[in-house]
mmCIF file of N, CA and C in Angstrom:
data_model
loop_
_atom_site.group_PDB
_atom_site.id
_atom_site.type_symbol
_atom_site.label_atom_id
_atom_site.label_comp_id
_atom_site.label_asym_id
_atom_site.label_seq_id
_atom_site.Cartn_x
_atom_site.Cartn_y
_atom_site.Cartn_z
ATOM 1 N N UNK A 1 1.207 -1.305 -0.074
ATOM 2 C CA UNK A 1 0.085 0.048 -0.107
ATOM 3 C C UNK A 1 0.806 1.363 0.182
ATOM 4 N N UNK A 2 0.658 2.350 -0.848
ATOM 5 C CA UNK A 2 0.864 3.541 -0.508
ATOM 6 C C UNK A 2 1.331 4.080 0.755
ATOM 7 N N UNK A 3 1.933 5.003 0.950
ATOM 8 C CA UNK A 3 1.830 6.283 2.404
ATOM 9 C C UNK A 3 0.980 6.728 2.246
ATOM 10 N N UNK A 4 0.928 7.368 1.015
ATOM 11 C CA UNK A 4 -0.554 7.804 1.133
ATOM 12 C C UNK A 4 -2.257 7.334 1.525
ATOM 13 N N UNK A 5 -1.795 6.360 0.964
ATOM 14 C CA UNK A 5 -3.023 5.051 1.336
ATOM 15 C C UNK A 5 -3.218 4.860 2.558
ATOM 16 N N UNK A 6 -2.222 4.537 3.761
ATOM 17 C CA UNK A 6 -1.802 4.095 4.777
ATOM 18 C C UNK A 6 -2.739 5.243 5.712
ATOM 19 N N UNK A 7 -1.863 6.909 5.199
ATOM 20 C CA UNK A 7 -2.494 7.514 5.694
ATOM 21 C C UNK A 7 -3.717 7.685 6.193
ATOM 22 N N UNK A 8 -4.633 7.846 4.685
ATOM 23 C CA UNK A 8 -6.095 8.020 4.882
ATOM 24 C C UNK A 8 -6.639 7.180 5.676
ATOM 25 N N UNK A 9 -5.992 5.695 5.736
ATOM 26 C CA UNK A 9 -6.740 4.357 5.973
ATOM 27 C C UNK A 9 -6.303 4.838 7.529
ATOM 28 N N UNK A 10 -5.824 5.271 8.277
ATOM 29 C CA UNK A 10 -5.406 5.532 9.673
ATOM 30 C C UNK A 10 -5.805 6.671 9.786
ATOM 31 N N UNK A 11 -6.242 7.832 8.706
ATOM 32 C CA UNK A 11 -6.489 8.895 9.829
ATOM 33 C C UNK A 11 -5.610 10.107 10.126
ATOM 34 N N UNK A 12 -4.445 9.938 9.209
ATOM 35 C CA UNK A 12 -3.592 10.245 9.531
ATOM 36 C C UNK A 12 -3.005 11.489 8.856
ATOM 37 N N UNK A 13 -1.912 12.163 9.124
ATOM 38 C CA UNK A 13 -1.189 13.151 7.625
ATOM 39 C C UNK A 13 -0.605 12.076 6.999
ATOM 40 N N UNK A 14 0.006 12.491 5.826
ATOM 41 C CA UNK A 14 0.769 11.501 4.897
ATOM 42 C C UNK A 14 2.075 12.039 5.833
ATOM 43 N N UNK A 15 2.145 13.721 6.353
ATOM 44 C CA UNK A 15 3.371 13.620 7.299
ATOM 45 C C UNK A 15 4.090 12.638 8.316
ATOM 46 N N UNK A 16 2.428 12.564 8.959
ATOM 47 C CA UNK A 16 2.864 11.236 10.191
ATOM 48 C C UNK A 16 3.235 10.176 9.470
ATOM 49 N N UNK A 17 2.475 9.518 8.938
ATOM 50 C CA UNK A 17 2.812 8.179 8.139
ATOM 51 C C UNK A 17 4.001 8.146 8.100
ATOM 52 N N UNK A 18 4.735 8.962 7.619
ATOM 53 C CA UNK A 18 6.134 8.979 7.109
ATOM 54 C C UNK A 18 7.077 9.066 7.675
ATOM 55 N N UNK A 19 7.311 9.734 9.345
ATOM 56 C CA UNK A 19 7.760 9.573 10.401
ATOM 57 C C UNK A 19 7.525 8.130 10.970
ATOM 58 N N UNK A 20 6.231 8.061 10.974
ATOM 59 C CA UNK A 20 6.136 6.010 11.448
ATOM 60 C C UNK A 20 6.483 4.913 10.312
ATOM 61 N N UNK A 21 6.438 4.941 9.558
ATOM 62 C CA UNK A 21 7.082 4.112 8.338
ATOM 63 C C UNK A 21 8.465 4.806 8.287
ATOM 64 N N UNK A 22 8.851 5.355 8.754
ATOM 65 C CA UNK A 22 10.474 5.754 8.609
ATOM 66 C C UNK A 22 11.067 4.752 9.883
ATOM 67 N N UNK A 23 10.444 4.957 11.067
ATOM 68 C CA UNK A 23 11.230 4.047 12.028
ATOM 69 C C UNK A 23 10.347 2.872 12.230
ATOM 70 N N UNK A 24 9.945 2.613 11.145
ATOM 71 C CA UNK A 24 9.382 0.394 11.234
ATOM 72 C C UNK A 24 10.360 0.342 10.208
ATOM 73 N N UNK A 25 10.913 1.143 9.251
ATOM 74 C CA UNK A 25 11.541 0.555 8.578
ATOM 75 C C UNK A 25 12.723 0.198 8.710
ATOM 76 N N UNK A 26 13.487 1.329 9.514
ATOM 77 C CA UNK A 26 14.517 1.307 10.335
ATOM 78 C C UNK A 26 15.089 0.320 11.344
ATOM 79 N N UNK A 27 13.497 -0.328 11.701
ATOM 80 C CA UNK A 27 13.454 -1.682 12.430
ATOM 81 C C UNK A 27 13.371 -2.862 11.578
ATOM 82 N N UNK A 28 13.306 -3.219 10.463
ATOM 83 C CA UNK A 28 13.061 -4.070 9.317
ATOM 84 C C UNK A 28 11.707 -4.494 9.989
ATOM 85 N N UNK A 29 10.827 -3.462 10.546
ATOM 86 C CA UNK A 29 9.193 -4.548 10.692
ATOM 87 C C UNK A 29 8.617 -4.080 9.245
ATOM 88 N N UNK A 30 8.927 -2.927 8.027
ATOM 89 C CA UNK A 30 8.220 -3.063 6.660
ATOM 90 C C UNK A 30 9.246 -2.532 5.617
ATOM 91 N N UNK A 31 8.849 -2.925 4.522
ATOM 92 C CA UNK A 31 10.046 -2.636 3.497
ATOM 93 C C UNK A 31 9.386 -2.339 2.671
ATOM 94 N N UNK A 32 10.004 -1.664 1.678
ATOM 95 C CA UNK A 32 9.411 -0.614 0.795
ATOM 96 C C UNK A 32 10.166 -1.630 -0.695
ATOM 97 N N UNK A 33 9.330 -0.814 -1.524
ATOM 98 C CA UNK A 33 8.988 -1.291 -3.412
ATOM 99 C C UNK A 33 8.309 -0.661 -4.090
ATOM 100 N N UNK A 34 9.121 -0.397 -5.174
ATOM 101 C CA UNK A 34 8.328 1.147 -6.252
ATOM 102 C C UNK A 34 7.180 -0.343 -7.043
ATOM 103 N N UNK A 35 6.302 0.159 -6.756
ATOM 104 C CA UNK A 35 5.049 0.211 -7.499
ATOM 105 C C UNK A 35 5.199 -0.121 -8.917
ATOM 106 N N UNK A 36 4.819 -1.786 -9.367
ATOM 107 C CA UNK A 36 5.202 -2.452 -10.736
ATOM 108 C C UNK A 36 4.373 -1.395 -11.971
ATOM 109 N N UNK A 37 3.650 -0.961 -11.645
ATOM 110 C CA UNK A 37 2.286 -0.205 -12.230
ATOM 111 C C UNK A 37 2.809 1.136 -12.370
ATOM 112 N N UNK A 38 2.917 1.611 -11.583
ATOM 113 C CA UNK A 38 4.027 2.522 -11.137
ATOM 114 C C UNK A 38 4.993 3.296 -10.982
ATOM 115 N N UNK A 39 5.895 3.279 -10.980
ATOM 116 C CA UNK A 39 7.641 3.303 -11.041
ATOM 117 C C UNK A 39 7.265 4.482 -10.003
ATOM 118 N N UNK A 40 6.643 5.649 -9.667
ATOM 119 C CA UNK A 40 6.481 6.572 -8.995
ATOM 120 C C UNK A 40 6.468 6.770 -7.704
ATOM 121 N N UNK A 41 5.687 5.827 -7.753
ATOM 122 C CA UNK A 41 4.542 5.229 -5.761
ATOM 123 C C UNK A 41 5.644 4.200 -5.341
ATOM 124 N N UNK A 42 5.325 4.232 -4.153
ATOM 125 C CA UNK A 42 6.437 3.197 -3.106
ATOM 126 C C UNK A 42 5.415 2.495 -2.631
ATOM 127 N N UNK A 43 5.135 1.423 -2.397
ATOM 128 C CA UNK A 43 4.489 0.026 -1.585
ATOM 129 C C UNK A 43 5.172 -0.145 -0.961
ATOM 130 N N UNK A 44 4.328 0.026 0.639
ATOM 131 C CA UNK A 44 5.107 -0.461 1.413
ATOM 132 C C UNK A 44 4.040 -1.619 1.980
ATOM 133 N N UNK A 45 5.229 -2.640 2.964
ATOM 134 C CA UNK A 45 4.291 -4.061 3.340
ATOM 135 C C UNK A 45 5.344 -3.839 4.649
ATOM 136 N N UNK A 46 4.387 -5.237 5.133
ATOM 137 C CA UNK A 46 5.154 -5.386 6.250
ATOM 138 C C UNK A 46 5.922 -7.027 5.882
ATOM 139 N N UNK A 47 7.568 -7.090 6.848
ATOM 140 C CA UNK A 47 7.954 -8.050 6.822
ATOM 141 C C UNK A 47 7.871 -9.096 7.424
ATOM 142 N N UNK A 48 8.158 -10.262 7.377
ATOM 143 C CA UNK A 48 8.194 -11.826 8.335
ATOM 144 C C UNK A 48 8.288 -10.972 9.787
ATOM 145 N N UNK A 49 9.426 -10.161 10.303
ATOM 146 C CA UNK A 49 9.429 -9.766 11.589
ATOM 147 C C UNK A 49 8.566 -8.654 11.725
ATOM 148 N N UNK A 50 7.995 -7.921 11.184
ATOM 149 C CA UNK A 50 7.054 -7.132 11.385
ATOM 150 C C UNK A 50 5.719 -8.139 11.652
ATOM 151 N N UNK A 51 5.910 -8.850 11.252
ATOM 152 C CA UNK A 51 4.670 -9.990 11.490
ATOM 153 C C UNK A 51 4.650 -10.738 12.708
ATOM 154 N N UNK A 52 6.332 -10.968 12.774
ATOM 155 C CA UNK A 52 6.756 -11.248 14.077
ATOM 156 C C UNK A 52 5.276 -10.613 15.279
ATOM 157 N N UNK A 53 6.087 -9.618 15.160
ATOM 158 C CA UNK A 53 6.026 -8.349 16.401
ATOM 159 C C UNK A 53 3.965 -8.487 16.302
ATOM 160 N N UNK A 54 3.767 -7.958 15.575
ATOM 161 C CA UNK A 54 2.409 -8.137 15.258
ATOM 162 C C UNK A 54 1.400 -8.916 16.148
ATOM 163 N N UNK A 55 1.702 -10.093 16.092
ATOM 164 C CA UNK A 55 1.431 -11.017 16.820
ATOM 165 C C UNK A 55 1.408 -11.594 18.129
ATOM 166 N N UNK A 56 2.686 -11.592 18.059
ATOM 167 C CA UNK A 56 2.991 -11.615 19.569
ATOM 168 C C UNK A 56 2.065 -10.423 20.751
ATOM 169 N N UNK A 57 1.788 -8.854 19.996
ATOM 170 C CA UNK A 57 1.192 -7.604 20.241
ATOM 171 C C UNK A 57 0.035 -8.243 20.620
ATOM 172 N N UNK A 58 -0.726 -9.209 19.501
ATOM 173 C CA UNK A 58 -1.528 -8.843 19.528
ATOM 174 C C UNK A 58 -1.675 -10.539 20.902
ATOM 175 N N UNK A 59 -1.289 -11.332 20.453
ATOM 176 C CA UNK A 59 -1.154 -12.517 21.931
ATOM 177 C C UNK A 59 -1.035 -11.559 23.247
ATOM 178 N N UNK A 60 -0.147 -10.363 23.319
ATOM 179 C CA UNK A 60 -0.317 -10.440 24.602
ATOM 180 C C UNK A 60 -1.452 -9.515 25.129
ATOM 181 N N UNK A 61 -1.867 -9.140 24.100
ATOM 182 C CA UNK A 61 -2.984 -8.218 24.359
ATOM 183 C C UNK A 61 -4.355 -9.011 24.874
ATOM 184 N N UNK A 62 -4.688 -10.195 24.458
ATOM 185 C CA UNK A 62 -5.315 -11.548 24.143
ATOM 186 C C UNK A 62 -5.233 -11.614 26.133
ATOM 187 N N UNK A 63 -3.979 -11.687 26.088
ATOM 188 C CA UNK A 63 -4.097 -12.457 27.600
ATOM 189 C C UNK A 63 -4.111 -11.667 28.580
ATOM 190 N N UNK A 64 -4.147 -9.931 28.198
ATOM 191 C CA UNK A 64 -4.250 -9.293 29.336
ATOM 192 C C UNK A 64 -5.697 -8.916 29.051
ATOM 193 N N UNK A 65 -6.306 -9.212 28.270
ATOM 194 C CA UNK A 65 -8.360 -9.256 28.324
ATOM 195 C C UNK A 65 -8.603 -9.823 28.949
ATOM 196 N N UNK A 66 -8.293 -11.147 28.646
ATOM 197 C CA UNK A 66 -8.533 -11.905 29.226
ATOM 198 C C UNK A 66 -8.934 -12.163 30.835
ATOM 199 N N UNK A 67 -7.094 -11.973 31.518
ATOM 200 C CA UNK A 67 -6.912 -11.754 33.034
ATOM 201 C C UNK A 67 -7.933 -10.987 33.187
ATOM 202 N N UNK A 68 -7.754 -9.820 32.215
ATOM 203 C CA UNK A 68 -8.701 -8.275 33.371
ATOM 204 C C UNK A 68 -10.555 -8.734 33.141
ATOM 205 N N UNK A 69 -10.697 -9.491 32.316
ATOM 206 C CA UNK A 69 -12.200 -9.910 32.476
ATOM 207 C C UNK A 69 -12.507 -11.142 33.000
ATOM 208 N N UNK A 70 -11.649 -11.833 33.523
ATOM 209 C CA UNK A 70 -11.794 -13.121 34.559
ATOM 210 C C UNK A 70 -11.624 -12.243 36.112
ATOM 211 N N UNK A 71 -10.488 -11.343 35.930
ATOM 212 C CA UNK A 71 -10.425 -10.757 37.488
ATOM 213 C C UNK A 71 -11.415 -9.804 37.552
ATOM 214 N N UNK A 72 -12.198 -8.962 36.697
ATOM 215 C CA UNK A 72 -13.207 -7.764 37.126
ATOM 216 C C UNK A 72 -14.011 -8.107 37.025
ATOM 217 N N UNK A 73 -14.659 -8.587 36.167
ATOM 218 C CA UNK A 73 -16.434 -8.581 35.982
ATOM 219 C C UNK A 73 -17.029 -9.743 36.382
ATOM 220 N N UNK A 74 -17.779 -9.946 36.348
ATOM 221 C CA UNK A 74 -19.028 -10.697 37.307
ATOM 222 C C UNK A 74 -19.338 -11.668 36.243
ATOM 223 N N UNK A 75 -19.913 -12.668 36.747
ATOM 224 C CA UNK A 75 -20.391 -13.410 35.172
ATOM 225 C C UNK A 75 -21.705 -13.524 34.965
ATOM 226 N N UNK A 76 -22.261 -12.587 35.080
ATOM 227 C CA UNK A 76 -23.116 -11.502 34.632
ATOM 228 C C UNK A 76 -23.230 -10.867 33.983
ATOM 229 N N UNK A 77 -21.987 -10.116 34.232
ATOM 230 C CA UNK A 77 -21.171 -8.878 32.869
ATOM 231 C C UNK A 77 -20.931 -9.517 32.465
ATOM 232 N N UNK A 78 -19.688 -10.765 32.570
ATOM 233 C CA UNK A 78 -19.083 -11.784 31.364
ATOM 234 C C UNK A 78 -20.454 -11.959 30.410
ATOM 235 N N UNK A 79 -21.417 -12.692 30.845
ATOM 236 C CA UNK A 79 -22.397 -12.782 29.850
ATOM 237 C C UNK A 79 -23.100 -12.084 28.962
ATOM 238 N N UNK A 80 -22.929 -10.358 30.035
ATOM 239 C CA UNK A 80 -23.651 -9.536 28.850
ATOM 240 C C UNK A 80 -22.165 -8.703 27.770
ATOM 241 N N UNK A 81 -20.792 -8.547 27.801
ATOM 242 C CA UNK A 81 -20.286 -8.369 27.770
ATOM 243 C C UNK A 81 -20.055 -9.046 25.925
ATOM 244 N N UNK A 82 -19.864 -10.555 26.159
ATOM 245 C CA UNK A 82 -20.466 -11.373 25.408
ATOM 246 C C UNK A 82 -21.604 -11.293 24.198
ATOM 247 N N UNK A 83 -22.760 -10.821 24.525
ATOM 248 C CA UNK A 83 -23.827 -10.283 23.731
ATOM 249 C C UNK A 83 -23.474 -8.928 23.495
ATOM 250 N N UNK A 84 -22.938 -7.910 24.280
ATOM 251 C CA UNK A 84 -22.327 -6.917 23.296
ATOM 252 C C UNK A 84 -21.166 -6.895 21.859
ATOM 253 N N UNK A 85 -20.722 -7.931 22.778
ATOM 254 C CA UNK A 85 -19.248 -8.307 21.780
ATOM 255 C C UNK A 85 -20.234 -8.820 20.287
ATOM 256 N N UNK A 86 -21.117 -9.884 20.197
ATOM 257 C CA UNK A 86 -22.132 -10.155 19.304
ATOM 258 C C UNK A 86 -22.665 -9.193 18.487
ATOM 259 N N UNK A 87 -22.869 -8.132 19.152
ATOM 260 C CA UNK A 87 -23.876 -7.312 18.333
ATOM 261 C C UNK A 87 -22.990 -6.476 17.526
ATOM 262 N N UNK A 88 -21.792 -5.695 18.455
ATOM 263 C CA UNK A 88 -20.722 -5.490 17.819
ATOM 264 C C UNK A 88 -20.701 -5.872 16.130
ATOM 265 N N UNK A 89 -20.188 -7.104 16.213
ATOM 266 C CA UNK A 89 -19.297 -8.163 15.396
ATOM 267 C C UNK A 89 -21.008 -8.004 14.392
ATOM 268 N N UNK A 90 -22.126 -7.859 14.748
ATOM 269 C CA UNK A 90 -22.945 -8.142 14.008
ATOM 270 C C UNK A 90 -22.817 -6.490 13.112
ATOM 271 N N UNK A 91 -22.567 -5.541 14.313
ATOM 272 C CA UNK A 91 -22.413 -4.342 13.063
ATOM 273 C C UNK A 91 -21.486 -4.306 12.221
ATOM 274 N N UNK A 92 -20.494 -4.575 12.448
ATOM 275 C CA UNK A 92 -19.057 -4.835 11.458
ATOM 276 C C UNK A 92 -19.204 -5.642 10.869
ATOM 277 N N UNK A 93 -20.210 -6.541 10.613
ATOM 278 C CA UNK A 93 -20.511 -7.581 9.586
ATOM 279 C C UNK A 93 -21.220 -6.850 8.180
ATOM 280 N N UNK A 94 -22.095 -5.796 8.902
ATOM 281 C CA UNK A 94 -22.903 -5.258 7.779
ATOM 282 C C UNK A 94 -21.843 -4.085 7.215
ATOM 283 N N UNK A 95 -21.204 -3.324 8.050
ATOM 284 C CA UNK A 95 -20.636 -2.144 7.520
ATOM 285 C C UNK A 95 -19.951 -2.766 6.464
ATOM 286 N N UNK A 96 -19.061 -4.062 6.775
ATOM 287 C CA UNK A 96 -18.024 -4.728 5.533
ATOM 288 C C UNK A 96 -18.255 -4.766 4.358
ATOM 289 N N UNK A 97 -20.168 -5.244 4.201
ATOM 290 C CA UNK A 97 -21.264 -5.827 3.473
ATOM 291 C C UNK A 97 -21.246 -4.249 2.544
ATOM 292 N N UNK A 98 -20.927 -3.183 3.093
ATOM 293 C CA UNK A 98 -21.449 -1.843 1.991
ATOM 294 C C UNK A 98 -19.803 -0.964 1.676
ATOM 295 N N UNK A 99 -19.107 -1.850 1.943
ATOM 296 C CA UNK A 99 -18.027 -1.257 1.757
ATOM 297 C C UNK A 99 -17.669 0.060 2.843
ATOM 298 N N UNK A 100 -17.606 0.361 3.738
ATOM 299 C CA UNK A 100 -17.802 1.136 5.072
ATOM 300 C C UNK A 100 -16.236 0.694 5.844
#
């Protein structure tokens, strides 16, 4: 994806995305390549090392959330949270079919 495409997707300025991508590139988490269809454009992609970091971070966050739910919520609250999650998933599924 191009830098401007990434910036738009994240709703930040291209300048902010440039700073972020430069830092990630310096750590070998992303790589850049010329767009084969438009050599003026640079395409950015996640490296295997970047994917590993993302996976580790998602696992850490998931463990934290499961622990917090177990420790902080009652059984009734956990059930209500599950119900709310199903409703949010339904909304998200409908949004994806509309291209939002």
